[in-house]
CSV table of C-alpha atoms in Angstrom, one decimal:
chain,number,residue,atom,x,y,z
A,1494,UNK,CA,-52.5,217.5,93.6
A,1495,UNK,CA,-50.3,220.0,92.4
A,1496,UNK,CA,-50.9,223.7,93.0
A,1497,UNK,CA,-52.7,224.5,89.7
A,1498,UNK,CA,-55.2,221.8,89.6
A,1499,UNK,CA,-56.3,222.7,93.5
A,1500,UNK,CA,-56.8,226.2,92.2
A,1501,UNK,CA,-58.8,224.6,89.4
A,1502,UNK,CA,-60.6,222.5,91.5
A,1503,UNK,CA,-61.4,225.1,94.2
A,1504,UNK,CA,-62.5,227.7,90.8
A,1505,UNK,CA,-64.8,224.9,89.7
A,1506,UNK,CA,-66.1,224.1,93.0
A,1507,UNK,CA,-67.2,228.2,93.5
A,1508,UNK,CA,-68.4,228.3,90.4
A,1509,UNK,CA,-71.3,225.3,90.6
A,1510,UNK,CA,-71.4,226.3,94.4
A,1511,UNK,CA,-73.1,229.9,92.9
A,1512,UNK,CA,-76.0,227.7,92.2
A,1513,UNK,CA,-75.9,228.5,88.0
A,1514,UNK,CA,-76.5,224.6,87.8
A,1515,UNK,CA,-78.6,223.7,90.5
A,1516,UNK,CA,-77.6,219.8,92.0
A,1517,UNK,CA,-80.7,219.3,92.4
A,1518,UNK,CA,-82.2,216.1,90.7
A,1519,UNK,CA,-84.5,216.8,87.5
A,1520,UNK,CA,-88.0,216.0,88.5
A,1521,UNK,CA,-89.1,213.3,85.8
A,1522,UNK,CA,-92.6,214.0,83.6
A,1523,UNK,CA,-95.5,211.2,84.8
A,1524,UNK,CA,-95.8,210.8,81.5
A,1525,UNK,CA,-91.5,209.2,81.2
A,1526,UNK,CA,-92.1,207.0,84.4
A,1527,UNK,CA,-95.8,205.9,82.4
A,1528,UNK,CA,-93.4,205.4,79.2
A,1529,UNK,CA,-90.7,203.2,80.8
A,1530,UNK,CA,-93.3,201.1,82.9
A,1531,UNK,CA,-94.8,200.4,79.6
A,1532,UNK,CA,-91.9,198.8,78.2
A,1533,UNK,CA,-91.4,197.0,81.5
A,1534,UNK,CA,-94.5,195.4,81.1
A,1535,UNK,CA,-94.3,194.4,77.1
A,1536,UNK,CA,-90.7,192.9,78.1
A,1537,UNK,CA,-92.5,190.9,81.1
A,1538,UNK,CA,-95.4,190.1,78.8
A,1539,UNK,CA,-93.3,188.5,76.4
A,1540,UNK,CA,-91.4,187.1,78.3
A,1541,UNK,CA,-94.6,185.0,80.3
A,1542,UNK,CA,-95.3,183.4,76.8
A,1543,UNK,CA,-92.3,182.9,75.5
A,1544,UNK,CA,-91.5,178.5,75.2
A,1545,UNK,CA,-88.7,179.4,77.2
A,1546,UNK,CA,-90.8,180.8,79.8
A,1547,UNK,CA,-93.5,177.6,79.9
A,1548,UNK,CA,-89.6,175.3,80.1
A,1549,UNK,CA,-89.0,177.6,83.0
A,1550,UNK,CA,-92.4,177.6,84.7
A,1551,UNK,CA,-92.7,173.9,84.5
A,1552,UNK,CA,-88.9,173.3,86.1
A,1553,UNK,CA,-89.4,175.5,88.7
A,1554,UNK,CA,-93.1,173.2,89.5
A,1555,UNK,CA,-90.7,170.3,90.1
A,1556,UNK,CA,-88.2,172.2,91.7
A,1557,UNK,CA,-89.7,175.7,93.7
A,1558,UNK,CA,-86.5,178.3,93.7
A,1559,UNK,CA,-84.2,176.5,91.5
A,1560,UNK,CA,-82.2,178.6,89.0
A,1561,UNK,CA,-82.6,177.3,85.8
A,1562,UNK,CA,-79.6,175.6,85.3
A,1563,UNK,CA,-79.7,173.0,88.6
A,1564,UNK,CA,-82.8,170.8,87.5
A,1565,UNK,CA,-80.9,170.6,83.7
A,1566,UNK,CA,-77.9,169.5,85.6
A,1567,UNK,CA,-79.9,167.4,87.6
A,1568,UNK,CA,-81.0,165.6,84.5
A,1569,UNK,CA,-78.3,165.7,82.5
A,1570,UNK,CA,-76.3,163.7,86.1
A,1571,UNK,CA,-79.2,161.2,86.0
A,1572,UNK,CA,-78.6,160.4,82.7
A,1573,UNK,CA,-75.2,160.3,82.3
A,1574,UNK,CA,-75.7,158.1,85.6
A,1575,UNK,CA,-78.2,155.9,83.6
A,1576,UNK,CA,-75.8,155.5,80.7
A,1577,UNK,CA,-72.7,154.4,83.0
A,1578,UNK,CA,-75.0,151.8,84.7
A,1579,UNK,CA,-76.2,150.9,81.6
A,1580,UNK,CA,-72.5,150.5,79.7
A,1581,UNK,CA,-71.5,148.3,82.9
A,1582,UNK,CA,-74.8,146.1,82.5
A,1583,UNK,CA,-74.3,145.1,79.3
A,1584,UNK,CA,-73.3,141.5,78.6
A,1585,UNK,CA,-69.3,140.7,77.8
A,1586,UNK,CA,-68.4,139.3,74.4
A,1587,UNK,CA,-67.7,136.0,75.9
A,1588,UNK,CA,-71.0,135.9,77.0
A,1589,UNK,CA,-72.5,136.6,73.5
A,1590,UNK,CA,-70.7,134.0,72.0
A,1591,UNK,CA,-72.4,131.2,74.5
A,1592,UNK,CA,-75.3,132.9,73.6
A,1593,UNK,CA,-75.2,132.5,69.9
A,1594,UNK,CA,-73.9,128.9,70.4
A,1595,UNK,CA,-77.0,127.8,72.7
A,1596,UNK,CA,-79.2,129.4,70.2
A,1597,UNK,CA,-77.5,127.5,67.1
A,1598,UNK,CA,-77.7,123.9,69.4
A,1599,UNK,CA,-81.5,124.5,69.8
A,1600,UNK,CA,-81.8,125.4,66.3
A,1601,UNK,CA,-80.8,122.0,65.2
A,1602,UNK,CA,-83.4,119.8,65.6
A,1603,UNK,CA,-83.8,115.7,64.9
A,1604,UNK,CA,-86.4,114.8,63.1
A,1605,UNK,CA,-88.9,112.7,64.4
A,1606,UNK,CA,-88.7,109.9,61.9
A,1607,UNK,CA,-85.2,109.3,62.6
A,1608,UNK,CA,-85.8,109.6,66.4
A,1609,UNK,CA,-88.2,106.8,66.1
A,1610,UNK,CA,-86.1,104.8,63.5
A,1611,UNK,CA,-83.5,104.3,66.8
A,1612,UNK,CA,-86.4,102.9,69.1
A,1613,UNK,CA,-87.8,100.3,66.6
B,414,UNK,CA,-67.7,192.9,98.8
B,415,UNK,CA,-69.8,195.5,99.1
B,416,UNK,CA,-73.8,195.6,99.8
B,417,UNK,CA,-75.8,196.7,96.8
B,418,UNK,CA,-79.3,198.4,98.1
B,419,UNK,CA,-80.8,197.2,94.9
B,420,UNK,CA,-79.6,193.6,94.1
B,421,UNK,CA,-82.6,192.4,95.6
B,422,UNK,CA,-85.4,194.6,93.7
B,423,UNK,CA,-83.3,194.0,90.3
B,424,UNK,CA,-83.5,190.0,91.0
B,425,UNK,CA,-87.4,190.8,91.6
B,426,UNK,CA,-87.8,192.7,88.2
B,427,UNK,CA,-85.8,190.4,86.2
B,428,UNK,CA,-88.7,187.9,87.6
B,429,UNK,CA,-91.6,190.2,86.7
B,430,UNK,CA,-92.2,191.9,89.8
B,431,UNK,CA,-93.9,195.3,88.5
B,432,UNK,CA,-93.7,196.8,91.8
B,433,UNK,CA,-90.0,196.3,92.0
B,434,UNK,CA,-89.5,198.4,88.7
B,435,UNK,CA,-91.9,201.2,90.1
B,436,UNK,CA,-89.9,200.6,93.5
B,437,UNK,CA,-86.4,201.2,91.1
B,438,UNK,CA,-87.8,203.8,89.3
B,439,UNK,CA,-89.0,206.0,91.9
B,440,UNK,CA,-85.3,205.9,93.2
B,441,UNK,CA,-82.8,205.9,90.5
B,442,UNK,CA,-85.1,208.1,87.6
B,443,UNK,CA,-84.8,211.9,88.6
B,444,UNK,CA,-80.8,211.5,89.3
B,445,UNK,CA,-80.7,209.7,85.9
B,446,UNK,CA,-82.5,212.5,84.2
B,447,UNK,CA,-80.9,214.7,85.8
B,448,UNK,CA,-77.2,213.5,84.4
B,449,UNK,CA,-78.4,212.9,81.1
B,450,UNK,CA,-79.9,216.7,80.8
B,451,UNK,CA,-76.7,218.0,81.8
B,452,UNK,CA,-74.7,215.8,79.7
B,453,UNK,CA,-76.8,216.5,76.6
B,454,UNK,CA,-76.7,220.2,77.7
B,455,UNK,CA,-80.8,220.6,78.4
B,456,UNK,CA,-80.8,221.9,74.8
B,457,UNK,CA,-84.0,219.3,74.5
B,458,UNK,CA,-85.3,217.4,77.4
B,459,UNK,CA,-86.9,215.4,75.5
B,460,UNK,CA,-83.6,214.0,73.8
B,461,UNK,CA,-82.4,213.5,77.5
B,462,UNK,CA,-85.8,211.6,78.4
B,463,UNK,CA,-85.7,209.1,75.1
B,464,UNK,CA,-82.0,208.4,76.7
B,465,UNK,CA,-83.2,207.6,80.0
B,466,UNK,CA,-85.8,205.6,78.6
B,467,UNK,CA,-83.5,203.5,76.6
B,468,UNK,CA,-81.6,202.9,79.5
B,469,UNK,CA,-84.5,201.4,81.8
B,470,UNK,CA,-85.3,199.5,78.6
B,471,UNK,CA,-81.9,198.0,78.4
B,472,UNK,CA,-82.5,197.4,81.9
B,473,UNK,CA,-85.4,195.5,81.9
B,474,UNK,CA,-83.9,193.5,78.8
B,475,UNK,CA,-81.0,192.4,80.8
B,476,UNK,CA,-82.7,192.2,84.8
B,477,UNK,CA,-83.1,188.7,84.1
B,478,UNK,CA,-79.1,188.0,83.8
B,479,UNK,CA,-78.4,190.1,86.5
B,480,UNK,CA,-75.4,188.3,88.6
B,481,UNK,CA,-75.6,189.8,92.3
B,482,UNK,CA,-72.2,190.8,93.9
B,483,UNK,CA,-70.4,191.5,90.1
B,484,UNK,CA,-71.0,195.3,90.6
B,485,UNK,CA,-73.7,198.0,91.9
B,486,UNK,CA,-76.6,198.1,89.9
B,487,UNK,CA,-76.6,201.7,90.3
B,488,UNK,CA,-72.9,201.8,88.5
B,489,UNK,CA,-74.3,199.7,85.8
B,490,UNK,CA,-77.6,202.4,85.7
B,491,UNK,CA,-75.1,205.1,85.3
B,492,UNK,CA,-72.9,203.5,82.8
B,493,UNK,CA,-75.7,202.5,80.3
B,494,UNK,CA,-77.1,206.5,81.1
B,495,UNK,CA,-73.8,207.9,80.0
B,496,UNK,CA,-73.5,205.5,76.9
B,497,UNK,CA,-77.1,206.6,75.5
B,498,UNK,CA,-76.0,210.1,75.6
B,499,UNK,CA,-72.2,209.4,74.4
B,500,UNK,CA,-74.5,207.8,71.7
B,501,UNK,CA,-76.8,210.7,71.0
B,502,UNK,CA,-74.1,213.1,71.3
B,503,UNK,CA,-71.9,211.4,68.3
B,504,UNK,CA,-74.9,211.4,66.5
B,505,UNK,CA,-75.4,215.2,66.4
B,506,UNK,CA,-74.5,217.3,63.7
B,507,UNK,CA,-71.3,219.3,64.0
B,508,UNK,CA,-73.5,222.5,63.1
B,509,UNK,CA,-76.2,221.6,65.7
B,510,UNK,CA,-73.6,222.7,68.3
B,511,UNK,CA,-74.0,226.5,66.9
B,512,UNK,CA,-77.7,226.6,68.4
B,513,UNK,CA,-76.4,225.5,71.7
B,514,UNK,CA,-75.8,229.0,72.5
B,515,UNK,CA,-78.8,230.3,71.6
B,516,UNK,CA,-80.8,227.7,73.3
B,517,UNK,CA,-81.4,229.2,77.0
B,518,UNK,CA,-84.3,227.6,79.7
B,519,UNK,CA,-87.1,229.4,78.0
B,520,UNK,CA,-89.2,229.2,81.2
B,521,UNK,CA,-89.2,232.2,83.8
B,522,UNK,CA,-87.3,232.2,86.5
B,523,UNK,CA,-89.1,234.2,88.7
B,524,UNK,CA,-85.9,234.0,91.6
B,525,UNK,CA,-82.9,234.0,89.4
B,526,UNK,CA,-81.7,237.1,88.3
B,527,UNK,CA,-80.3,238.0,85.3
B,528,UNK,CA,-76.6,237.8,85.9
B,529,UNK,CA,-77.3,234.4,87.3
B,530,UNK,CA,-79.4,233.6,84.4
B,531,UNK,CA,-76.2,234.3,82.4
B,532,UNK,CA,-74.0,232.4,84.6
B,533,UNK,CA,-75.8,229.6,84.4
B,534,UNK,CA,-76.0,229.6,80.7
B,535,UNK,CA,-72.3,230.5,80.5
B,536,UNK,CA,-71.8,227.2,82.4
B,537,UNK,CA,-74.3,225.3,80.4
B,538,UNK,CA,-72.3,226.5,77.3
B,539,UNK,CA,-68.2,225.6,78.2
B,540,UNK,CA,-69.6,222.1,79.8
B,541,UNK,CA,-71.2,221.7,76.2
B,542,UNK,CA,-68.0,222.5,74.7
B,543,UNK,CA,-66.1,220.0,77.1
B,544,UNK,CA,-65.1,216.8,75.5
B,545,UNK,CA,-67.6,213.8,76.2
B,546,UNK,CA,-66.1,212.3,79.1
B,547,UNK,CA,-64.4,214.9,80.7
B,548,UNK,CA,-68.1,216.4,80.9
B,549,UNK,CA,-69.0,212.8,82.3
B,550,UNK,CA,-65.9,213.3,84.9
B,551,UNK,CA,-66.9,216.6,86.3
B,552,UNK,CA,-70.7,215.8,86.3
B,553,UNK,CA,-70.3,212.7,88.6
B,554,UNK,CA,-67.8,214.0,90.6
B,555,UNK,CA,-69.5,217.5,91.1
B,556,UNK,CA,-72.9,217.1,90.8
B,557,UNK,CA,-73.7,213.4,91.3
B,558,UNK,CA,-71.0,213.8,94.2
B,559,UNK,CA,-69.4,210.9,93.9
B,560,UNK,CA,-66.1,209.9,95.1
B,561,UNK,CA,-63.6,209.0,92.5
B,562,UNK,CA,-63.6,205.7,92.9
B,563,UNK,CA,-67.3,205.1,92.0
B,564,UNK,CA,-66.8,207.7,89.2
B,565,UNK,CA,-64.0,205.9,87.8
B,566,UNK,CA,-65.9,202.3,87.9
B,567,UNK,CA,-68.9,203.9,86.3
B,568,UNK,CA,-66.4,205.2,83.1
B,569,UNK,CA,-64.6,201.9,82.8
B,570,UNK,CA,-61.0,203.9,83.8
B,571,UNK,CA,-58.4,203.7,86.6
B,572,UNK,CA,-58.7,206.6,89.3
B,573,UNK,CA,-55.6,208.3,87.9
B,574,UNK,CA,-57.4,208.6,84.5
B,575,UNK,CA,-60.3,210.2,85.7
B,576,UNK,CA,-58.0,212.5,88.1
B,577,UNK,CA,-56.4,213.6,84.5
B,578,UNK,CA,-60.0,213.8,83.1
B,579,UNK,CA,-61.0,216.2,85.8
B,580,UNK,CA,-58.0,217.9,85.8
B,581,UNK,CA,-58.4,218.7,82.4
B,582,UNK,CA,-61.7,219.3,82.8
B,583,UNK,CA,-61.8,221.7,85.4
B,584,UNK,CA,-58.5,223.6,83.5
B,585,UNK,CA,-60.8,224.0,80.5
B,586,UNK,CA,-63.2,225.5,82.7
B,587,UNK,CA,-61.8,228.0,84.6
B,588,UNK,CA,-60.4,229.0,81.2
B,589,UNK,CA,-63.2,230.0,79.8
B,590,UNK,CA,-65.3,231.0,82.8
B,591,UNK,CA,-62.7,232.8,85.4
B,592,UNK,CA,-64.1,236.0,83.8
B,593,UNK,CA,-67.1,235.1,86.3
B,594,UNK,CA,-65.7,234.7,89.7
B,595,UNK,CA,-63.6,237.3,89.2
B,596,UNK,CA,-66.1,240.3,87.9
């Protein structure tokens, strides 16, 4: 600090040291604190009703303590789990075309007056 | 990583817990009133009291989103203070700044005499006259008592920038005001 701002400083420190502007905190009015608890409780009233509050509430029944964001990513892991499993299980193409065959084979049928014309 | 005396009631109120908030309150509310009369030069406490009010309301809004270990809440207090009344001082008329000369603590002071009296309104007056933050400056660091490190978070500016904010603070000062130490 060069030699003119530590006179400054030392000037402004004996100046507010002469008690002109107390340090003392402002006491605060009941009537502020009764003012700011109010909004305190609107903001925790609405907040309580809120549909984002009733998501939260039921999340936290299934999982006590969780922030919000672990039981979504819990559910969105199960189901991008669910998917995978599912993409694996699905049958090949191969497979399909077996299927469809089978299912045209049965679908041609011999009529019974022909089936008995070969056993007379 | 420092310990924050209040991360834990700030977590409870952004849950609902009323008794936190009084708990909060009852700690952080006189200091807070305290800056913002001084900042908005006591010319109408209840100016500095819709400021403080604000605050705690942004507060509450945001208690919820609070991320421990990020900062202090009590640099985050002081920071949304000193924004209200950066607010409410930009708002003010250039010719409301006239009155502020005339407008003295009306209420007896039955221990002060009158040449402190005067001091004190002397002061009142050329930290009035100070530029915004170089008010903000000396108020943390002189009144608040705060080192310059917290005073510096709480503005948003590097330690040498409030060192120049205080220096130029304290030179306007003594410029105006050396006529009172030295009579």
């Amino acid at each position: 600090m060069t030699n003119e701002r530590k006179t400054d400083a030392e000037f402004v420190a004996r100046l507010l040291a002469k008690d002109a502007f107390p340090g003392q905190p402002a006491p605060a009015s009941g009537h502020l604190s009764d003012r700011i608890l109010a909004d305190f409780d609107r903001i925790a009233t609405r907040r309580r009703r809120g549909l984002f509050a009733v998501l939260r509430a039921g999340l936290q029944m299934a999982w006590p303590g969780a922030s919000l964001w672990q039981p979504g990513m819990a559910l969105a892991a199960s189901l991008a789990c669910g998917l995978i499993v599912g993409a694996m299980m699905a049958p090949s193409p191969a497979a399909d075309a077996s299927v469809v065959a089978t299912s045209q084979t049965a679908d041609t049928t011999i009529p019974v007056s022909d089936m008995l014309g070969d056993l007379s | 990583m420092h310990t924050d005396p209040d991360g834990e009631l700030i977590l409870r109120v952004g849950r609902g817990d009323r008794a936190a908030a009084q708990t909060l309150l009852a700690r952080h509310l006189p200091k807070m009133l305290g800056l913002a009369k001084r900042m908005l030069s006591e010319r109408d406490p209840a100016e500095a009291e819709d400021a403080v009010q604000e605050a705690f309301l942004r507060v509450w809004q945001h208690a919820a989103r609070w991320s421990p270990g990020k900062a202090k809440f009590e640099t985050w207090l002081y920071r949304i203070v000193l924004n209200q009344c950066y607010d409410r001082l930009r708002r003010r008329k250039t010719d409301d700044l006239d009155k502020a000369a005339e407008v003295i603590d009306d209420a007896p002071a039955p221990d002060r005499g009158l040449e402190t009296a005067e001091t004190a309104a002397a002061v009142q007056q050329a930290l009035a006259d100070l530029p915004e933050r170089q008010r903000a400056a000396l108020l943390l660091c002189h009144y608040e008592e705060m080192g310059n490190i917290q005073a510096a978070e709480i503005l948003g500016i590097s330690v040498e920038a409030l060192e120049s904010l205080l220096a130029r603070g304290r030179r306007a000062l003594r410029t105006k005001l050396k006529h009172l130490i030295e009579a």
